[in-house]
mmCIF file of C-alpha atoms in Angstrom:
data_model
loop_
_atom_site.group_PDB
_atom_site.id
_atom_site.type_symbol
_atom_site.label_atom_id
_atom_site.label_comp_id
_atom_site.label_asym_id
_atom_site.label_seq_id
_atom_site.Cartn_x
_atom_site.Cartn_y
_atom_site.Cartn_z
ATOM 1 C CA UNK A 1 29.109 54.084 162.189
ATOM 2 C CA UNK A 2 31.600 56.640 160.987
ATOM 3 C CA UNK A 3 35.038 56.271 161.136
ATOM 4 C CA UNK A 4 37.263 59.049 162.927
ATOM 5 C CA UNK A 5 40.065 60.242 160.408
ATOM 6 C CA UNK A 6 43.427 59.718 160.797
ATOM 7 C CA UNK A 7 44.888 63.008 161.468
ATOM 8 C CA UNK A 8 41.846 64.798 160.063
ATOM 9 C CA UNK A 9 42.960 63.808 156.319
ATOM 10 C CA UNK A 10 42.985 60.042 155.627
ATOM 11 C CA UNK A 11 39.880 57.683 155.838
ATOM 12 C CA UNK A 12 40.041 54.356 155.952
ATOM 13 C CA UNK A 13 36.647 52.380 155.689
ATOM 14 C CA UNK A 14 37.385 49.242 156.803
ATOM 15 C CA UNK A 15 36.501 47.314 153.693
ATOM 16 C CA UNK A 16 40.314 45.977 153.586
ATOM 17 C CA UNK A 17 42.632 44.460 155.931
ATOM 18 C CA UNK A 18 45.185 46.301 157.854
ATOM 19 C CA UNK A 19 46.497 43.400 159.281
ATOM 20 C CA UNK A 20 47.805 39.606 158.821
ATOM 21 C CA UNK A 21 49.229 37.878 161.351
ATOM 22 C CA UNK A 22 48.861 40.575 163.932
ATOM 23 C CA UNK A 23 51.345 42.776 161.827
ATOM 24 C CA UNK A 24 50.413 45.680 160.180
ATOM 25 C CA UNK A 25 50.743 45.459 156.487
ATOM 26 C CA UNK A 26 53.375 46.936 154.369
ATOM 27 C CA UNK A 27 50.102 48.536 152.408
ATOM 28 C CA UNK A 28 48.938 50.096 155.728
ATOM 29 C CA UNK A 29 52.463 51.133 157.165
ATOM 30 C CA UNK A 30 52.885 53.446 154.317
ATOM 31 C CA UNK A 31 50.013 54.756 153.681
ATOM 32 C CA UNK A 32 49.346 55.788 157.935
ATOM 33 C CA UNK A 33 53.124 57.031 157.387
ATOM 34 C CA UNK A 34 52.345 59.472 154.597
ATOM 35 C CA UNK A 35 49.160 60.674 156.120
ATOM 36 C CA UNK A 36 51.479 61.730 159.319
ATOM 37 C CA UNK A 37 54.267 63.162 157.580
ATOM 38 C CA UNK A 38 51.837 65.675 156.150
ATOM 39 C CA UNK A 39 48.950 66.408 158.653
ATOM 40 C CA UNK A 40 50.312 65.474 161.940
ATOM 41 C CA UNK A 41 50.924 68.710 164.550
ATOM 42 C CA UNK A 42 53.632 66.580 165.655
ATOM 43 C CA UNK A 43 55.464 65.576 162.784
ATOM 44 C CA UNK A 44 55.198 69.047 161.298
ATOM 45 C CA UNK A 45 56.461 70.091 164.355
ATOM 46 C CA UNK A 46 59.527 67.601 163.677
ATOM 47 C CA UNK A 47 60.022 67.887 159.885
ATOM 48 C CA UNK A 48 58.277 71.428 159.123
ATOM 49 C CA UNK A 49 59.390 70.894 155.508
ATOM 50 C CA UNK A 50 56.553 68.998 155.038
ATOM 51 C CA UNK A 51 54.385 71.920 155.706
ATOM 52 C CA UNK A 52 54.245 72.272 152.171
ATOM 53 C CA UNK A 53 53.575 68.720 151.077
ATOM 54 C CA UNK A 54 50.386 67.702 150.779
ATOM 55 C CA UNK A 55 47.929 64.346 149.560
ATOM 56 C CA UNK A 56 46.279 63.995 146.984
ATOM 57 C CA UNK A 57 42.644 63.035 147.766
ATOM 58 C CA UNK A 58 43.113 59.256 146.292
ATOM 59 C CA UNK A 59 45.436 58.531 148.344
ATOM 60 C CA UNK A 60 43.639 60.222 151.347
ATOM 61 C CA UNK A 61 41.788 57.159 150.872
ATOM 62 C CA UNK A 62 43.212 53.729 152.439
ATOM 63 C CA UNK A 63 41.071 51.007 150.113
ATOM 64 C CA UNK A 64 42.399 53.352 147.264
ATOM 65 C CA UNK A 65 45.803 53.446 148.045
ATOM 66 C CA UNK A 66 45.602 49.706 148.898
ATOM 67 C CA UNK A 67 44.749 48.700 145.447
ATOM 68 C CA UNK A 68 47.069 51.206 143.971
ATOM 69 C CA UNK A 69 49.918 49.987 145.648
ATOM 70 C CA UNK A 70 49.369 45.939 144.163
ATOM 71 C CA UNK A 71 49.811 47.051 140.516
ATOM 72 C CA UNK A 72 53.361 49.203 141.770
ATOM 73 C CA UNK A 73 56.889 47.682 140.266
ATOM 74 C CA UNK A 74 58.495 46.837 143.111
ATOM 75 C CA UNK A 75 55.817 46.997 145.854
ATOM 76 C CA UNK A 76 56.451 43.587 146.688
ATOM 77 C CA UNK A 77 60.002 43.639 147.110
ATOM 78 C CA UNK A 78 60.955 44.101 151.348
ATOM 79 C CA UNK A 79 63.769 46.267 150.009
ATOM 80 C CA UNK A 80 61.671 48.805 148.229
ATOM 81 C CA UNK A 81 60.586 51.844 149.921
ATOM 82 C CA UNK A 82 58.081 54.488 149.004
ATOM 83 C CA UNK A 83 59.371 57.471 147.445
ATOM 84 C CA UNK A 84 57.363 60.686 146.153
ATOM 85 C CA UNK A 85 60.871 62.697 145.013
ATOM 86 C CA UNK A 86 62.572 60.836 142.045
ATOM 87 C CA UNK A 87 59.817 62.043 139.586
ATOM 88 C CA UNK A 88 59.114 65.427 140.775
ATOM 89 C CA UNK A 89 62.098 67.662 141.757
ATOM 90 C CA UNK A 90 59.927 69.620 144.309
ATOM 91 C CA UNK A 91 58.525 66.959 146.145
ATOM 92 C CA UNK A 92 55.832 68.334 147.269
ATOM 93 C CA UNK A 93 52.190 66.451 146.919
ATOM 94 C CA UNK A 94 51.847 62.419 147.141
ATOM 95 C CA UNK A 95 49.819 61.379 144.215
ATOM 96 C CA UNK A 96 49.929 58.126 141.817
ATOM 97 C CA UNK A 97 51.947 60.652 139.096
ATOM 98 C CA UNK A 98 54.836 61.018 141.491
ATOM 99 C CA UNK A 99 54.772 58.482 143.588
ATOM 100 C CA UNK A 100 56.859 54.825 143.044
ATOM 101 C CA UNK A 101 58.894 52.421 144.843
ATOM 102 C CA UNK A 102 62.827 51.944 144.990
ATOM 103 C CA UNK A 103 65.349 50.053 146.110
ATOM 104 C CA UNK A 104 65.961 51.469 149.895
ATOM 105 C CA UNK A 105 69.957 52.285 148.828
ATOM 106 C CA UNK A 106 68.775 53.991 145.835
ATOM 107 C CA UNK A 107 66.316 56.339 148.215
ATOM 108 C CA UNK A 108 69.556 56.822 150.610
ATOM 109 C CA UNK A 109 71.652 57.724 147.558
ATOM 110 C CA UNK A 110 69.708 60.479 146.207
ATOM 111 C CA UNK A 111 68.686 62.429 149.347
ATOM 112 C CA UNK A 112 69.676 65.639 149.555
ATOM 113 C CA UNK A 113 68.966 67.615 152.488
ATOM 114 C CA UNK A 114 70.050 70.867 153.855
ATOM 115 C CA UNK A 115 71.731 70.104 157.001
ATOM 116 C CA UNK A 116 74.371 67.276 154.818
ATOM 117 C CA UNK A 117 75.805 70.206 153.528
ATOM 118 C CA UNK A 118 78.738 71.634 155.059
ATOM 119 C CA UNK A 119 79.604 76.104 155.694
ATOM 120 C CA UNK A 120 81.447 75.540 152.239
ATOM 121 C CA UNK A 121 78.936 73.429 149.906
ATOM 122 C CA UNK A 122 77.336 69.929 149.842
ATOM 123 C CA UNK A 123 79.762 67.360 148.874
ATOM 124 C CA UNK A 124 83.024 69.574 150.020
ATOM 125 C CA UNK A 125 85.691 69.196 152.808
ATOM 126 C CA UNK A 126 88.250 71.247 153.437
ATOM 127 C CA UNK A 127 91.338 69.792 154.293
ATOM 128 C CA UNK A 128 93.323 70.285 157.791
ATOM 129 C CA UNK A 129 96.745 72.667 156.948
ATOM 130 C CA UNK A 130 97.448 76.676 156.410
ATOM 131 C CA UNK A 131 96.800 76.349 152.431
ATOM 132 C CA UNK A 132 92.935 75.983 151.893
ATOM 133 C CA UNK A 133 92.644 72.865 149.658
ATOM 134 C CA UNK A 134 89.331 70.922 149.202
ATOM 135 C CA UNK A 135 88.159 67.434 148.175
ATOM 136 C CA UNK A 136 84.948 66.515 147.253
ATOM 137 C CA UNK A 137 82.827 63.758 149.709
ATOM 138 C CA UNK A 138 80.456 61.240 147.846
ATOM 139 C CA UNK A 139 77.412 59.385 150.081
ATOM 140 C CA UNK A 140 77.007 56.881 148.418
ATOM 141 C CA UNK A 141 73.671 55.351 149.860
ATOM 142 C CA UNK A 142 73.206 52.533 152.303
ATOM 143 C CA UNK A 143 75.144 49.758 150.762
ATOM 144 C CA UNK A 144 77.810 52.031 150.125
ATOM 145 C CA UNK A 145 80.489 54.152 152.028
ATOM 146 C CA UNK A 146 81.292 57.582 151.861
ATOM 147 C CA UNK A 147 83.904 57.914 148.986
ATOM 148 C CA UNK A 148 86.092 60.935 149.736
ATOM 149 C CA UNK A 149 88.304 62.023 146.311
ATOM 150 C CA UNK A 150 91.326 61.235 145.490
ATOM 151 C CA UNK A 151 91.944 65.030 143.875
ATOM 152 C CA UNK A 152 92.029 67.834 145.994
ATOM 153 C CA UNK A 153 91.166 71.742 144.593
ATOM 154 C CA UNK A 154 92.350 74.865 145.419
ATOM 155 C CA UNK A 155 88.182 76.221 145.913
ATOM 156 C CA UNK A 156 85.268 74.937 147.380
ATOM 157 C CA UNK A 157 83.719 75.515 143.955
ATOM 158 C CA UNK A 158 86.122 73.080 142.460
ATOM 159 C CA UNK A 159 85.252 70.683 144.769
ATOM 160 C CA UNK A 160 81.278 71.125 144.527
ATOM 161 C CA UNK A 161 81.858 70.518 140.803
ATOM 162 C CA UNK A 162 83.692 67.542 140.868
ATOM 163 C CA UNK A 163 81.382 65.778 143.343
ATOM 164 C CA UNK A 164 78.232 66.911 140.580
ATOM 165 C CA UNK A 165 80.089 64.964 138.172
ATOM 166 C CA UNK A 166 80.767 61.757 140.193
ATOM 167 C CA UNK A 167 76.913 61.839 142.265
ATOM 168 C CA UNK A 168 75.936 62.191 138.605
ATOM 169 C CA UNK A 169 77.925 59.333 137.269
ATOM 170 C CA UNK A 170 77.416 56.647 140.230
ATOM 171 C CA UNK A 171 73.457 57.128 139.502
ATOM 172 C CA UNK A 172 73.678 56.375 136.423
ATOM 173 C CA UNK A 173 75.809 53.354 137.719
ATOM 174 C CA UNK A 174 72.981 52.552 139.761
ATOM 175 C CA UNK A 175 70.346 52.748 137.345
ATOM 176 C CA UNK A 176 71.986 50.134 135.253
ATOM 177 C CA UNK A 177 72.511 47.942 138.302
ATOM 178 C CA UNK A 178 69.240 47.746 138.840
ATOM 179 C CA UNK A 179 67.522 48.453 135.568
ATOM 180 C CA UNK A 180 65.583 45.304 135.724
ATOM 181 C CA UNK A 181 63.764 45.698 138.849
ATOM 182 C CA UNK A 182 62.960 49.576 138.167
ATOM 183 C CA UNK A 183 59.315 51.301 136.861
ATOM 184 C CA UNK A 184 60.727 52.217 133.653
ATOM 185 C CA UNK A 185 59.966 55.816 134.832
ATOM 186 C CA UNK A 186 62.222 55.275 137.652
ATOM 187 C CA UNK A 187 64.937 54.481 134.846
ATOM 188 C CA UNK A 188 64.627 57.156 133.012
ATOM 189 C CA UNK A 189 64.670 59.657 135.753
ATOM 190 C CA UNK A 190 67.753 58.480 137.235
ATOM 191 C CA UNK A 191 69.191 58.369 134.116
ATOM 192 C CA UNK A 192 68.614 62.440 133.800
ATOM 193 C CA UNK A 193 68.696 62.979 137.261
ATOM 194 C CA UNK A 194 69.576 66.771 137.271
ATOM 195 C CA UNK A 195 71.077 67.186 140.984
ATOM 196 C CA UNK A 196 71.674 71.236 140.342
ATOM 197 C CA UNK A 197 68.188 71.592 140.021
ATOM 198 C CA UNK A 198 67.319 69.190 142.955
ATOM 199 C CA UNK A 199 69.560 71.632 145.125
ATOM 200 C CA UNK A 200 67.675 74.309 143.959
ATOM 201 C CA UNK A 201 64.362 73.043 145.052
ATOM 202 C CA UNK A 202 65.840 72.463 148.579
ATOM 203 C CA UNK A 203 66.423 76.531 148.678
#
């Protein structure tokens, strides 16, 4: 008997589990979650961003994607998520070139999205008084707070500029911190992580 595809795009044959326990499997979880984001009316509907993303017909496959995902660096780690961004600056297909898993705070830390960014720029706040003067505001990921500078600047340019520089440096922080744990692809993307050209993609 044929089995119905999940949202018209992923098949799953059946020939590996799904389940243990009664849970769903971290395996299954993301690969049902990918297959949404992408082809679900819904979800589209929700994040039409993804209108533009698409599979790649491995990974449209479950048993595939299973097997791909036991030989991934940090698979296995409950605070590693799936992420198809850090290698490819546009983001926009799931496929085993891209694709990886991170430390959740590292995912938080390097998402940029449009609606973070304030009427001036992303990473600036103006500051209350008759004299514009701006600061730049650093998110820096889940484990983190928001780090709001010390230096304030007479444009919103200014500002922009100096939170480049210190989003830049705190990666690179970050990659070291966890240098051990990381695909060494991972590593070395972090470690050239180009945001200016990461906001550009998001135009």
């Amino acid at each position: 008997m044929t089995r119905p595809l999940i949202y018209g795009q992923g098949f799953n044959d059946g020939s590996l589990p799904t389940k243990l326990n009664g849970k769903h499997l971290k395996e299954y979880l993301v690969w049902r979650s990918m297959i949404c984001r992408c082809y679900s009316a819904y979800s589209l509907k929700l994040k039409p961003t993804y209108k533009v993303v698409e599979v790649c017909e491995n990974f449209k496959s479950y048993s595939y994607f299973y097997n791909w995902c036991q030989n991934q660096v940090g698979f296995k780690r409950p605070d590693f998520v799936f992420d198809k961004d850090i290698l490819d600056p546009t983001g926009r297909i799931y496929s085993e070139a891209n694709c990886v898993f991170i430390p959740q705070a590292l995912n938080k830390l390097l998402t940029l999205r449009q609606r973070d960014r304030s009427k001036h720029a992303l990473g600036v706040i103006k500051e209350k008084g008759k004299e514009p003067r701006f600061k730049s505001l650093l998110n820096m990921g889940v484990r983190y707070s928001r780090n709001v500078s010390k230096e304030t600047f007479s444009s919103a340019e200014e500002a922009h500029q100096d939170y480049l520089r210190r989003k830049k440096d705190f990666i690179c922080q970050q990659a070291e911190k966890y240098r051990a744990d990381l695909d060494v692809r991972v590593y070395e993307a972090l470690m050239t992580f180009n945001l200016e050209e990461r906001l550009s993609c998001l135009n």
